[in-house]
Amino acid sequence: MTNIAQAASLLAARRRTGITGPLLPDHLRPQDIASALAIQAGVIEQLGEQAGGWKCGLNADPPVIMAPIHAGTIHTAGSCTVWTEAGQVRIEPELAFILGHDLPARNTPYSPAEVDAAVARIHLALELIGSRYDDPASAGYLDNLADGLLNQGMLLGPEIAGDAVETLEIRIRMEEGAEQVLDGKHPNGDPRAPLYWLVEFLRGRGTGLRKGQAVITGSFAGSILVPVEQDIAIRFGERGEIAVRFTSNAG
């Protein structure tokens, strides 16, 4: 078994059980972006999964912010089972672009207009955050890239009317009565900008996006801890609301 396959096997086992562990042994840790992405792909293969979506970001350093979101971890119901930390789960409020047709690999670049035409609809979404490392803050960029950039899934909310926007007030209401209001702003201004980058990055690797995949492109309000076993409502300004009750996978 190659080092890539061994690394993927360890991370895949942690995804199955929800039990975190230390950083990979030094000889298995990714040494560059190519090996980190190969480990990502290996984890999906060993779990028998497919990429139901992608997370991506647009950044100069580090230059590659992208990871597949496993199809089996994409939720649409109001009840969502997650791996938790101390009775809480970390979420990121985002917009998800749903592809209406494939954007396959080809020799010529895709224009923004072509990518826009491939987007069938836009949904409210929550990225579900979770690492396979005991202390992800101590992990390096390549370690986290190999592990899927702290992703444990996505919750797709309702479709929105109109186009993506740069700013959204994020209002989170808990069953117990607590409320949190955040001035949301997309980290890249235009929420579509990372999508355009992702299409070109994948094209350059000889692959692409598929019809039905959901692409999230950055949080409007950072990373937020919310409790499990409570009804929670996350309002995205005037664009709509996600109502959800998170349940611990360990229970």
PDB file of C-alpha atoms in Angstrom:
ATOM      1  CA  MET A   1       0.000   0.000   0.000  1.00  0.00           C
ATOM      2  CA  THR A   2       1.399   3.402  -0.960  1.00  0.00           C
ATOM      3  CA  ASN A   3       1.850   6.251   1.506  1.00  0.00           C
ATOM      4  CA  ILE A   4      -1.101   8.045  -0.112  1.00  0.00           C
ATOM      5  CA  ALA A   5      -3.330   5.000   0.344  1.00  0.00           C
ATOM      6  CA  GLN A   6      -2.186   4.511   3.945  1.00  0.00           C
ATOM      7  CA  ALA A   7      -2.876   8.151   4.797  1.00  0.00           C
ATOM      8  CA  ALA A   8      -6.291   7.966   3.149  1.00  0.00           C
ATOM      9  CA  SER A   9      -7.076   4.758   5.036  1.00  0.00           C
ATOM     10  CA  LEU A  10      -6.363   6.382   8.411  1.00  0.00           C
ATOM     11  CA  LEU A  11      -8.478   9.454   7.641  1.00  0.00           C
ATOM     12  CA  ALA A  12     -11.288   7.355   6.161  1.00  0.00           C
ATOM     13  CA  ALA A  13     -11.428   5.254   9.340  1.00  0.00           C
ATOM     14  CA  ARG A  14     -11.767   8.410  11.433  1.00  0.00           C
ATOM     15  CA  ARG A  15     -14.608   9.619   9.222  1.00  0.00           C
ATOM     16  CA  ARG A  16     -16.421   6.300   9.703  1.00  0.00           C
ATOM     17  CA  THR A  17     -16.151   6.312  13.488  1.00  0.00           C
ATOM     18  CA  GLY A  18     -16.085  10.012  14.292  1.00  0.00           C
ATOM     19  CA  ILE A  19     -13.066   9.364  16.512  1.00  0.00           C
ATOM     20  CA  THR A  20     -10.340  11.951  15.978  1.00  0.00           C
ATOM     21  CA  GLY A  21      -6.630  11.262  16.271  1.00  0.00           C
ATOM     22  CA  PRO A  22      -3.204  12.867  16.082  1.00  0.00           C
ATOM     23  CA  LEU A  23      -1.615  14.192  12.941  1.00  0.00           C
ATOM     24  CA  LEU A  24      -0.654  11.503  10.476  1.00  0.00           C
ATOM     25  CA  PRO A  25       2.762   9.903  10.979  1.00  0.00           C
ATOM     26  CA  ASP A  26       5.472  12.064   9.436  1.00  0.00           C
ATOM     27  CA  HIS A  27       6.094   9.692   6.529  1.00  0.00           C
ATOM     28  CA  LEU A  28       2.381   9.787   5.616  1.00  0.00           C
ATOM     29  CA  ARG A  29       1.772  13.523   5.947  1.00  0.00           C
ATOM     30  CA  PRO A  30       1.290  15.315   2.613  1.00  0.00           C
ATOM     31  CA  GLN A  31       4.404  17.081   1.383  1.00  0.00           C
ATOM     32  CA  ASP A  32       2.759  19.229  -1.282  1.00  0.00           C
ATOM     33  CA  ILE A  33      -0.634  20.202  -2.688  1.00  0.00           C
ATOM     34  CA  ALA A  34      -0.626  17.309  -5.151  1.00  0.00           C
ATOM     35  CA  SER A  35      -0.197  14.699  -2.416  1.00  0.00           C
ATOM     36  CA  ALA A  36      -2.806  16.399  -0.216  1.00  0.00           C
ATOM     37  CA  LEU A  37      -5.350  16.283  -3.050  1.00  0.00           C
ATOM     38  CA  ALA A  38      -4.432  12.667  -3.771  1.00  0.00           C
ATOM     39  CA  ILE A  39      -5.222  11.821  -0.139  1.00  0.00           C
ATOM     40  CA  GLN A  40      -8.582  13.628  -0.459  1.00  0.00           C
ATOM     41  CA  ALA A  41      -9.409  11.471  -3.465  1.00  0.00           C
ATOM     42  CA  GLY A  42      -8.206   8.347  -1.705  1.00  0.00           C
ATOM     43  CA  VAL A  43     -10.491   8.951   1.260  1.00  0.00           C
ATOM     44  CA  ILE A  44     -13.526   9.190  -1.033  1.00  0.00           C
ATOM     45  CA  GLU A  45     -12.500   6.013  -2.847  1.00  0.00           C
ATOM     46  CA  GLN A  46     -11.946   4.015   0.340  1.00  0.00           C
ATOM     47  CA  LEU A  47     -15.300   5.098   1.753  1.00  0.00           C
ATOM     48  CA  GLY A  48     -17.087   4.164  -1.477  1.00  0.00           C
ATOM     49  CA  GLU A  49     -18.314   7.749  -1.669  1.00  0.00           C
ATOM     50  CA  GLN A  50     -18.792  10.304  -4.427  1.00  0.00           C
ATOM     51  CA  ALA A  51     -18.403  14.064  -4.478  1.00  0.00           C
ATOM     52  CA  GLY A  52     -21.931  15.363  -4.016  1.00  0.00           C
ATOM     53  CA  GLY A  53     -20.587  18.884  -3.779  1.00  0.00           C
ATOM     54  CA  TRP A  54     -17.522  21.024  -3.209  1.00  0.00           C
ATOM     55  CA  LYS A  55     -16.292  23.680  -0.845  1.00  0.00           C
ATOM     56  CA  CYS A  56     -13.933  26.282  -2.236  1.00  0.00           C
ATOM     57  CA  GLY A  57     -12.444  29.657  -1.526  1.00  0.00           C
ATOM     58  CA  LEU A  58     -10.431  32.262  -3.362  1.00  0.00           C
ATOM     59  CA  ASN A  59      -7.155  33.083  -1.673  1.00  0.00           C
ATOM     60  CA  ALA A  60      -3.667  34.128  -2.702  1.00  0.00           C
ATOM     61  CA  ASP A  61      -1.968  32.256   0.136  1.00  0.00           C
ATOM     62  CA  PRO A  62      -2.600  29.389   0.454  1.00  0.00           C
ATOM     63  CA  PRO A  63      -3.475  29.191  -3.237  1.00  0.00           C
ATOM     64  CA  VAL A  64      -5.718  26.112  -3.221  1.00  0.00           C
ATOM     65  CA  ILE A  65      -8.840  26.131  -1.060  1.00  0.00           C
ATOM     66  CA  MET A  66     -11.045  23.295  -2.245  1.00  0.00           C
ATOM     67  CA  ALA A  67     -12.333  19.945  -1.077  1.00  0.00           C
ATOM     68  CA  PRO A  68     -15.041  17.522  -2.153  1.00  0.00           C
ATOM     69  CA  ILE A  69     -18.093  17.177   0.076  1.00  0.00           C
ATOM     70  CA  HIS A  70     -19.091  13.534   0.315  1.00  0.00           C
ATOM     71  CA  ALA A  71     -22.554  12.850  -1.098  1.00  0.00           C
ATOM     72  CA  GLY A  72     -23.542  10.834   1.964  1.00  0.00           C
ATOM     73  CA  THR A  73     -22.921  13.839   4.214  1.00  0.00           C
ATOM     74  CA  ILE A  74     -25.208  16.279   2.376  1.00  0.00           C
ATOM     75  CA  HIS A  75     -28.479  16.753   4.247  1.00  0.00           C
ATOM     76  CA  THR A  76     -31.730  18.415   3.246  1.00  0.00           C
ATOM     77  CA  ALA A  77     -34.086  17.529   6.106  1.00  0.00           C
ATOM     78  CA  GLY A  78     -34.824  19.674   9.145  1.00  0.00           C
ATOM     79  CA  SER A  79     -33.175  17.052  11.330  1.00  0.00           C
ATOM     80  CA  CYS A  80     -29.454  16.551  10.808  1.00  0.00           C
ATOM     81  CA  THR A  81     -27.086  14.074  12.464  1.00  0.00           C
ATOM     82  CA  VAL A  82     -23.547  15.359  13.003  1.00  0.00           C
ATOM     83  CA  TRP A  83     -20.344  14.613  14.844  1.00  0.00           C
ATOM     84  CA  THR A  84     -20.239  16.971  17.810  1.00  0.00           C
ATOM     85  CA  GLU A  85     -17.758  18.581  20.167  1.00  0.00           C
ATOM     86  CA  ALA A  86     -18.905  19.004  23.773  1.00  0.00           C
ATOM     87  CA  GLY A  87     -22.576  18.961  22.774  1.00  0.00           C
ATOM     88  CA  GLN A  88     -22.127  21.517  20.012  1.00  0.00           C
ATOM     89  CA  VAL A  89     -21.508  21.604  16.287  1.00  0.00           C
ATOM     90  CA  ARG A  90     -19.685  24.264  14.321  1.00  0.00           C
ATOM     91  CA  ILE A  91     -21.500  25.685  11.287  1.00  0.00           C
ATOM     92  CA  GLU A  92     -20.782  28.238   8.579  1.00  0.00           C
ATOM     93  CA  PRO A  93     -23.664  30.054   6.806  1.00  0.00           C
ATOM     94  CA  GLU A  94     -23.101  30.033   3.058  1.00  0.00           C
ATOM     95  CA  LEU A  95     -24.783  30.016  -0.337  1.00  0.00           C
ATOM     96  CA  ALA A  96     -24.745  26.846  -2.443  1.00  0.00           C
ATOM     97  CA  PHE A  97     -24.688  26.940  -6.235  1.00  0.00           C
ATOM     98  CA  ILE A  98     -26.425  23.882  -7.731  1.00  0.00           C
ATOM     99  CA  LEU A  99     -25.198  22.793 -11.157  1.00  0.00           C
ATOM    100  CA  GLY A 100     -27.873  22.254 -13.789  1.00  0.00           C
ATOM    101  CA  HIS A 101     -25.502  20.590 -16.232  1.00  0.00           C
ATOM    102  CA  ASP A 102     -21.956  19.268 -16.325  1.00  0.00           C
ATOM    103  CA  LEU A 103     -18.910  21.479 -16.746  1.00  0.00           C
ATOM    104  CA  PRO A 104     -16.490  18.798 -17.982  1.00  0.00           C
ATOM    105  CA  ALA A 105     -12.783  19.075 -18.633  1.00  0.00           C
ATOM    106  CA  ARG A 106     -11.848  20.729 -21.918  1.00  0.00           C
ATOM    107  CA  ASN A 107      -8.882  22.500 -23.477  1.00  0.00           C
ATOM    108  CA  THR A 108     -10.269  26.036 -23.375  1.00  0.00           C
ATOM    109  CA  PRO A 109     -11.152  27.994 -20.216  1.00  0.00           C
ATOM    110  CA  TYR A 110     -14.739  28.499 -19.144  1.00  0.00           C
ATOM    111  CA  SER A 111     -15.957  32.084 -19.126  1.00  0.00           C
ATOM    112  CA  PRO A 112     -17.877  33.386 -16.101  1.00  0.00           C
ATOM    113  CA  ALA A 113     -20.947  33.600 -18.340  1.00  0.00           C
ATOM    114  CA  GLU A 114     -20.680  29.889 -19.157  1.00  0.00           C
ATOM    115  CA  VAL A 115     -20.365  29.011 -15.475  1.00  0.00           C
ATOM    116  CA  ASP A 116     -23.331  31.242 -14.628  1.00  0.00           C
ATOM    117  CA  ALA A 117     -25.385  29.481 -17.300  1.00  0.00           C
ATOM    118  CA  ALA A 118     -24.598  26.123 -15.698  1.00  0.00           C
ATOM    119  CA  VAL A 119     -25.975  27.194 -12.303  1.00  0.00           C
ATOM    120  CA  ALA A 120     -29.561  25.982 -12.103  1.00  0.00           C
ATOM    121  CA  ARG A 121     -30.378  27.537  -8.736  1.00  0.00           C
ATOM    122  CA  ILE A 122     -28.938  28.928  -5.507  1.00  0.00           C
ATOM    123  CA  HIS A 123     -29.773  27.615  -2.040  1.00  0.00           C
ATOM    124  CA  LEU A 124     -29.118  28.726   1.496  1.00  0.00           C
ATOM    125  CA  ALA A 125     -26.659  26.314   3.073  1.00  0.00           C
ATOM    126  CA  LEU A 126     -24.717  25.495   6.201  1.00  0.00           C
ATOM    127  CA  GLU A 127     -21.285  23.982   6.005  1.00  0.00           C
ATOM    128  CA  LEU A 128     -20.888  21.461   8.816  1.00  0.00           C
ATOM    129  CA  ILE A 129     -17.418  21.735  10.313  1.00  0.00           C
ATOM    130  CA  GLY A 130     -15.442  18.849  11.735  1.00  0.00           C
ATOM    131  CA  SER A 131     -11.861  17.632  11.661  1.00  0.00           C
ATOM    132  CA  ARG A 132     -10.349  14.182  11.850  1.00  0.00           C
ATOM    133  CA  TYR A 133      -7.494  15.591  13.952  1.00  0.00           C
ATOM    134  CA  ASP A 134      -7.533  16.008  17.729  1.00  0.00           C
ATOM    135  CA  ASP A 135      -6.202  19.550  17.381  1.00  0.00           C
ATOM    136  CA  PRO A 136      -6.851  20.913  13.887  1.00  0.00           C
ATOM    137  CA  ALA A 137      -5.431  24.297  14.896  1.00  0.00           C
ATOM    138  CA  SER A 138      -2.010  22.665  15.226  1.00  0.00           C
ATOM    139  CA  ALA A 139      -2.286  21.018  11.814  1.00  0.00           C
ATOM    140  CA  GLY A 140      -0.598  22.623   8.857  1.00  0.00           C
ATOM    141  CA  TYR A 141      -2.345  23.775   5.705  1.00  0.00           C
ATOM    142  CA  LEU A 142      -1.448  20.593   3.821  1.00  0.00           C
ATOM    143  CA  ASP A 143      -2.653  18.392   6.703  1.00  0.00           C
ATOM    144  CA  ASN A 144      -6.027  20.104   6.683  1.00  0.00           C
ATOM    145  CA  LEU A 145      -6.226  20.111   2.886  1.00  0.00           C
ATOM    146  CA  ALA A 146      -5.701  16.343   2.866  1.00  0.00           C
ATOM    147  CA  ASP A 147      -8.480  15.997   5.437  1.00  0.00           C
ATOM    148  CA  GLY A 148     -11.012  17.992   3.418  1.00  0.00           C
ATOM    149  CA  LEU A 149     -10.487  21.401   5.043  1.00  0.00           C
ATOM    150  CA  LEU A 150     -12.437  20.649   8.222  1.00  0.00           C
ATOM    151  CA  ASN A 151     -15.582  19.605   6.382  1.00  0.00           C
ATOM    152  CA  GLN A 152     -17.969  16.992   7.752  1.00  0.00           C
ATOM    153  CA  GLY A 153     -20.858  17.774   5.452  1.00  0.00           C
ATOM    154  CA  MET A 154     -23.411  20.294   4.265  1.00  0.00           C
ATOM    155  CA  LEU A 155     -27.008  21.131   5.075  1.00  0.00           C
ATOM    156  CA  LEU A 156     -28.893  22.434   2.044  1.00  0.00           C
ATOM    157  CA  GLY A 157     -31.646  24.886   2.859  1.00  0.00           C
ATOM    158  CA  PRO A 158     -34.331  26.426   0.655  1.00  0.00           C
ATOM    159  CA  GLU A 159     -33.755  27.860  -2.786  1.00  0.00           C
ATOM    160  CA  ILE A 160     -33.457  31.629  -2.858  1.00  0.00           C
ATOM    161  CA  ALA A 161     -35.042  34.038  -5.299  1.00  0.00           C
ATOM    162  CA  GLY A 162     -32.721  36.319  -7.225  1.00  0.00           C
ATOM    163  CA  ASP A 163     -28.952  36.285  -7.454  1.00  0.00           C
ATOM    164  CA  ALA A 164     -26.232  35.823  -4.851  1.00  0.00           C
ATOM    165  CA  VAL A 165     -25.450  38.872  -2.726  1.00  0.00           C
ATOM    166  CA  GLU A 166     -22.321  40.188  -1.021  1.00  0.00           C
ATOM    167  CA  THR A 167     -23.802  40.947   2.402  1.00  0.00           C
ATOM    168  CA  LEU A 168     -26.455  39.251   4.522  1.00  0.00           C
ATOM    169  CA  GLU A 169     -27.481  39.792   8.119  1.00  0.00           C
ATOM    170  CA  ILE A 170     -27.195  36.395   9.785  1.00  0.00           C
ATOM    171  CA  ARG A 171     -29.616  35.945  12.683  1.00  0.00           C
ATOM    172  CA  ILE A 172     -29.450  32.737  14.733  1.00  0.00           C
ATOM    173  CA  ARG A 173     -32.285  31.901  17.133  1.00  0.00           C
ATOM    174  CA  MET A 174     -32.062  29.050  19.636  1.00  0.00           C
ATOM    175  CA  GLU A 175     -34.933  27.075  21.124  1.00  0.00           C
ATOM    176  CA  GLU A 176     -33.876  28.256  24.589  1.00  0.00           C
ATOM    177  CA  GLY A 177     -34.470  31.866  23.539  1.00  0.00           C
ATOM    178  CA  ALA A 178     -30.923  33.046  22.888  1.00  0.00           C
ATOM    179  CA  GLU A 179     -30.318  35.014  19.702  1.00  0.00           C
ATOM    180  CA  GLN A 180     -27.163  36.001  17.867  1.00  0.00           C
ATOM    181  CA  VAL A 181     -27.058  38.631  15.117  1.00  0.00           C
ATOM    182  CA  LEU A 182     -24.040  38.927  12.818  1.00  0.00           C
ATOM    183  CA  ASP A 183     -23.270  41.380  10.025  1.00  0.00           C
ATOM    184  CA  GLY A 184     -22.555  38.853   7.306  1.00  0.00           C
ATOM    185  CA  LYS A 185     -20.223  39.580   4.404  1.00  0.00           C
ATOM    186  CA  HIS A 186     -18.805  37.190   1.846  1.00  0.00           C
ATOM    187  CA  PRO A 187     -14.993  36.997   2.171  1.00  0.00           C
ATOM    188  CA  ASN A 188     -14.497  37.520  -1.569  1.00  0.00           C
ATOM    189  CA  GLY A 189     -17.224  40.071  -2.149  1.00  0.00           C
ATOM    190  CA  ASP A 190     -18.837  38.235  -5.055  1.00  0.00           C
ATOM    191  CA  PRO A 191     -19.917  34.756  -3.848  1.00  0.00           C
ATOM    192  CA  ARG A 192     -19.538  33.452  -7.404  1.00  0.00           C
ATOM    193  CA  ALA A 193     -15.833  34.354  -7.662  1.00  0.00           C
ATOM    194  CA  PRO A 194     -14.573  31.168  -5.926  1.00  0.00           C
ATOM    195  CA  LEU A 195     -16.908  29.094  -8.112  1.00  0.00           C
ATOM    196  CA  TYR A 196     -15.290  30.511 -11.243  1.00  0.00           C
ATOM    197  CA  TRP A 197     -11.882  29.672  -9.773  1.00  0.00           C
ATOM    198  CA  LEU A 198     -12.930  26.111  -8.871  1.00  0.00           C
ATOM    199  CA  VAL A 199     -14.193  25.380 -12.377  1.00  0.00           C
ATOM    200  CA  GLU A 200     -10.865  26.455 -13.855  1.00  0.00           C
ATOM    201  CA  PHE A 201      -8.806  24.652 -11.218  1.00  0.00           C
ATOM    202  CA  LEU A 202     -10.618  21.380 -11.844  1.00  0.00           C
ATOM    203  CA  ARG A 203     -10.441  21.878 -15.606  1.00  0.00           C
ATOM    204  CA  GLY A 204      -6.679  22.258 -15.304  1.00  0.00           C
ATOM    205  CA  ARG A 205      -6.578  18.909 -13.510  1.00  0.00           C
ATOM    206  CA  GLY A 206      -8.505  17.190 -16.270  1.00  0.00           C
ATOM    207  CA  THR A 207     -11.798  16.973 -14.424  1.00  0.00           C
ATOM    208  CA  GLY A 208     -14.837  19.148 -13.774  1.00  0.00           C
ATOM    209  CA  LEU A 209     -18.145  19.663 -12.037  1.00  0.00           C
ATOM    210  CA  ARG A 210     -21.187  17.445 -12.537  1.00  0.00           C
ATOM    211  CA  LYS A 211     -24.884  18.153 -12.808  1.00  0.00           C
ATOM    212  CA  GLY A 212     -26.511  18.216  -9.381  1.00  0.00           C
ATOM    213  CA  GLN A 213     -23.363  19.008  -7.425  1.00  0.00           C
ATOM    214  CA  ALA A 214     -23.636  21.803  -4.853  1.00  0.00           C
ATOM    215  CA  VAL A 215     -20.754  24.253  -4.489  1.00  0.00           C
ATOM    216  CA  ILE A 216     -20.301  26.436  -1.406  1.00  0.00           C
ATOM    217  CA  THR A 217     -17.860  29.321  -1.690  1.00  0.00           C
ATOM    218  CA  GLY A 218     -17.229  30.844   1.744  1.00  0.00           C
ATOM    219  CA  SER A 219     -18.922  31.720   5.006  1.00  0.00           C
ATOM    220  CA  PHE A 220     -20.804  34.974   5.482  1.00  0.00           C
ATOM    221  CA  ALA A 221     -20.143  34.934   9.228  1.00  0.00           C
ATOM    222  CA  GLY A 222     -17.123  32.812  10.034  1.00  0.00           C
ATOM    223  CA  SER A 223     -17.484  29.640  12.059  1.00  0.00           C
ATOM    224  CA  ILE A 224     -20.243  29.511  14.684  1.00  0.00           C
ATOM    225  CA  LEU A 225     -20.821  26.994  17.478  1.00  0.00           C
ATOM    226  CA  VAL A 226     -24.460  26.017  18.022  1.00  0.00           C
ATOM    227  CA  PRO A 227     -25.975  23.418  20.377  1.00  0.00           C
ATOM    228  CA  VAL A 228     -27.350  20.040  19.384  1.00  0.00           C
ATOM    229  CA  GLU A 229     -30.753  18.719  20.484  1.00  0.00           C
ATOM    230  CA  GLN A 230     -32.336  22.158  20.097  1.00  0.00           C
ATOM    231  CA  ASP A 231     -34.487  23.676  17.380  1.00  0.00           C
ATOM    232  CA  ILE A 232     -32.407  26.368  15.686  1.00  0.00           C
ATOM    233  CA  ALA A 233     -33.344  28.916  13.031  1.00  0.00           C
ATOM    234  CA  ILE A 234     -30.679  30.624  10.933  1.00  0.00           C
ATOM    235  CA  ARG A 235     -32.040  33.597   9.003  1.00  0.00           C
ATOM    236  CA  PHE A 236     -30.162  34.948   5.984  1.00  0.00           C
ATOM    237  CA  GLY A 237     -31.438  38.525   5.832  1.00  0.00           C
ATOM    238  CA  GLU A 238     -34.454  38.706   3.545  1.00  0.00           C
ATOM    239  CA  ARG A 239     -33.360  35.662   1.529  1.00  0.00           C
ATOM    240  CA  GLY A 240     -34.887  33.049   3.790  1.00  0.00           C
ATOM    241  CA  GLU A 241     -34.249  30.798   6.747  1.00  0.00           C
ATOM    242  CA  ILE A 242     -32.891  27.369   7.594  1.00  0.00           C
ATOM    243  CA  ALA A 243     -34.668  25.603  10.455  1.00  0.00           C
ATOM    244  CA  VAL A 244     -32.789  22.600  11.805  1.00  0.00           C
ATOM    245  CA  ARG A 245     -32.347  20.367  14.817  1.00  0.00           C
ATOM    246  CA  PHE A 246     -28.883  18.849  15.074  1.00  0.00           C
ATOM    247  CA  THR A 247     -28.510  15.422  16.678  1.00  0.00           C
ATOM    248  CA  SER A 248     -25.261  13.878  17.832  1.00  0.00           C
ATOM    249  CA  ASN A 249     -24.057  10.987  15.690  1.00  0.00           C
ATOM    250  CA  ALA A 250     -22.487   9.497  18.819  1.00  0.00           C
ATOM    251  CA  GLY A 251     -25.920   9.156  20.410  1.00  0.00           C
TER     252      GLY A 251
END
